[in-house]
XYZ file of C-alpha atoms in Angstrom:
185
model
C -0.107 -0.034 0.010
C 2.856 2.330 0.770
C 4.267 1.703 -2.849
C 0.890 2.538 -4.078
C 0.661 5.948 -2.373
C 4.323 6.782 -3.127
C 3.866 5.934 -6.774
C 0.537 8.152 -6.981
C 2.425 11.051 -5.076
C 5.313 10.948 -7.595
C 3.111 10.884 -10.552
C 1.040 13.776 -9.251
C 4.296 15.838 -8.435
C 5.582 15.154 -12.084
C 2.197 16.130 -13.599
C 1.926 19.372 -11.679
C 5.668 20.466 -11.723
C 6.305 19.148 -15.295
C 9.764 18.097 -16.578
C 12.773 19.917 -15.092
C 14.589 21.899 -17.685
C 18.113 23.239 -17.356
C 18.407 27.052 -18.219
C 21.513 27.862 -19.927
C 22.464 30.854 -22.127
C 24.274 30.854 -25.285
C 28.072 30.998 -24.694
C 29.979 32.844 -27.399
C 33.713 33.779 -27.784
C 34.209 37.293 -27.748
C 34.752 38.012 -31.652
C 35.604 41.560 -32.818
C 33.545 42.892 -35.570
C 36.542 42.537 -37.797
C 36.699 38.777 -37.078
C 32.982 38.508 -37.799
C 33.304 40.144 -41.180
C 36.471 38.093 -42.202
C 34.823 34.788 -41.090
C 31.837 35.349 -43.091
C 31.122 34.313 -46.721
C 28.278 36.788 -46.977
C 27.556 39.924 -44.914
C 24.216 41.395 -45.836
C 20.939 43.115 -44.290
C 17.606 41.823 -45.289
C 14.010 41.307 -44.280
C 12.834 37.891 -42.975
C 10.029 36.776 -45.413
C 9.530 33.138 -44.300
C 10.359 31.126 -41.329
C 10.292 27.333 -41.033
C 10.800 25.902 -37.716
C 11.416 22.198 -37.143
C 10.408 22.687 -33.460
C 12.004 21.754 -30.172
C 11.616 17.899 -30.974
C 14.210 15.685 -32.756
C 17.930 15.205 -32.592
C 18.839 18.297 -34.534
C 16.052 20.904 -34.487
C 16.619 23.678 -37.011
C 15.188 26.957 -38.225
C 15.165 28.086 -41.814
C 14.923 31.805 -42.553
C 14.262 33.046 -46.106
C 15.513 36.611 -46.159
C 14.963 39.318 -48.966
C 18.375 40.961 -49.199
C 18.176 44.602 -49.207
C 21.847 45.532 -48.686
C 25.189 43.627 -49.310
C 28.402 44.371 -47.603
C 30.389 41.260 -48.591
C 29.703 38.484 -51.041
C 27.178 38.017 -53.719
C 24.034 36.574 -52.139
C 21.012 35.871 -54.377
C 17.818 38.160 -54.055
C 16.321 35.702 -51.525
C 18.934 34.132 -49.196
C 17.861 31.199 -47.285
C 19.781 30.367 -44.209
C 19.568 27.862 -41.309
C 20.062 28.363 -37.708
C 19.526 26.644 -34.451
C 16.648 27.395 -32.023
C 17.396 30.219 -29.643
C 18.799 29.534 -26.344
C 21.892 27.407 -25.926
C 22.312 26.731 -29.607
C 22.823 30.500 -30.199
C 20.245 30.511 -32.889
C 18.984 33.641 -34.478
C 15.668 34.831 -33.233
C 14.038 36.661 -36.062
C 10.287 37.178 -36.841
C 8.732 37.499 -40.102
C 9.067 41.100 -41.417
C 12.042 41.890 -39.107
C 15.287 43.293 -40.631
C 18.369 41.278 -39.856
C 22.002 41.617 -40.250
C 23.442 38.163 -41.498
C 27.033 36.828 -41.410
C 26.792 33.509 -43.265
C 29.019 30.627 -43.086
C 29.251 27.691 -45.397
C 26.763 24.867 -44.471
C 25.130 21.839 -46.062
C 22.486 22.095 -47.549
C 22.227 25.724 -46.669
C 24.518 28.449 -45.387
C 24.442 28.770 -41.502
C 24.072 31.850 -39.250
C 24.106 32.241 -35.513
C 24.365 34.933 -32.993
C 28.041 34.227 -31.942
C 29.196 35.106 -35.448
C 27.171 38.405 -35.478
C 23.744 37.506 -37.049
C 20.599 38.816 -35.560
C 17.985 41.649 -35.543
C 19.561 44.739 -37.321
C 20.839 47.305 -34.988
C 22.349 50.692 -36.154
C 25.544 50.314 -34.042
C 26.407 47.102 -35.542
C 25.471 48.187 -39.045
C 27.743 51.171 -38.643
C 30.780 48.847 -37.353
C 30.234 46.799 -40.602
C 30.235 49.779 -42.918
C 33.587 51.178 -41.159
C 35.173 47.741 -42.123
C 33.584 46.984 -45.654
C 32.526 50.392 -46.917
C 28.998 51.523 -47.741
C 28.142 48.300 -49.504
C 25.372 47.892 -52.258
C 21.590 48.665 -51.888
C 19.224 46.149 -53.443
C 15.543 46.206 -54.124
C 14.339 42.612 -53.883
C 11.138 41.481 -55.522
C 7.820 41.527 -53.267
C 6.661 38.088 -52.009
C 4.110 37.406 -49.206
C 5.475 36.688 -45.837
C 4.818 33.126 -44.544
C 5.597 31.379 -41.233
C 5.572 27.677 -41.223
C 5.633 25.638 -38.208
C 6.501 21.889 -38.422
C 5.864 19.640 -35.634
C 4.030 22.218 -33.519
C 2.509 20.527 -30.369
C -0.559 22.377 -28.870
C -0.077 23.346 -25.174
C -2.708 20.993 -23.881
C -1.083 17.759 -25.164
C 1.618 17.397 -22.578
C -0.599 17.954 -19.438
C -3.017 15.520 -20.986
C -0.617 12.930 -21.567
C 0.574 13.286 -17.928
C -2.991 12.944 -16.644
C -3.471 9.857 -18.700
C -0.165 8.275 -17.426
C -1.411 9.011 -13.808
C -4.785 7.582 -14.422
C -3.356 4.317 -16.091
C -0.908 3.930 -13.141
C -3.581 4.440 -10.493
C -5.842 1.927 -12.291
C -3.035 -0.554 -12.545
C -2.167 -0.139 -8.928
C -5.706 -0.570 -7.854
C -6.129 -3.599 -9.975
C -2.799 -5.141 -8.585
C -4.102 -4.539 -5.078
C -7.354 -6.054 -5.548
C -5.808 -8.998 -7.118
C -3.461 -9.578 -4.179
C -6.289 -9.443 -1.659
């Protein structure tokens, strides 16, 4: 009987508290702006037009951003540059919303170029843009063609799914414990 009570108690604590997650921040080396520019294949400014997010599940979650390039400082990117980044948090992924202007420092990646916050990519800020211009010069303005902005979410799980699953597990555990206890008496 004690085992039954402890099992139910643990299941309820898990259901109420939820899984424990470690909070960690992105840890980047202190690159100078010169190092960021030198290490990038393309340095450009653009507007995020599409975002495809593989979600938090899986072994290697990735986010794809399709960016309409409006200004080029280094390299020769296409009008629409599609890049991949990790999710935000410990992977140092670029957190950019549809319609937001971003500064990109791309590196070679397969199948798409990669960007992250450590190497300078992220929402456009005037100070960073001025630092890039001081290194590369004014760059080249572009007028990209207009396309609709689309956000795609792959593998999006509604917020009610996890609590429902936990309640189901607790209910099954309780039913099994009751059945086992009745069988023993």
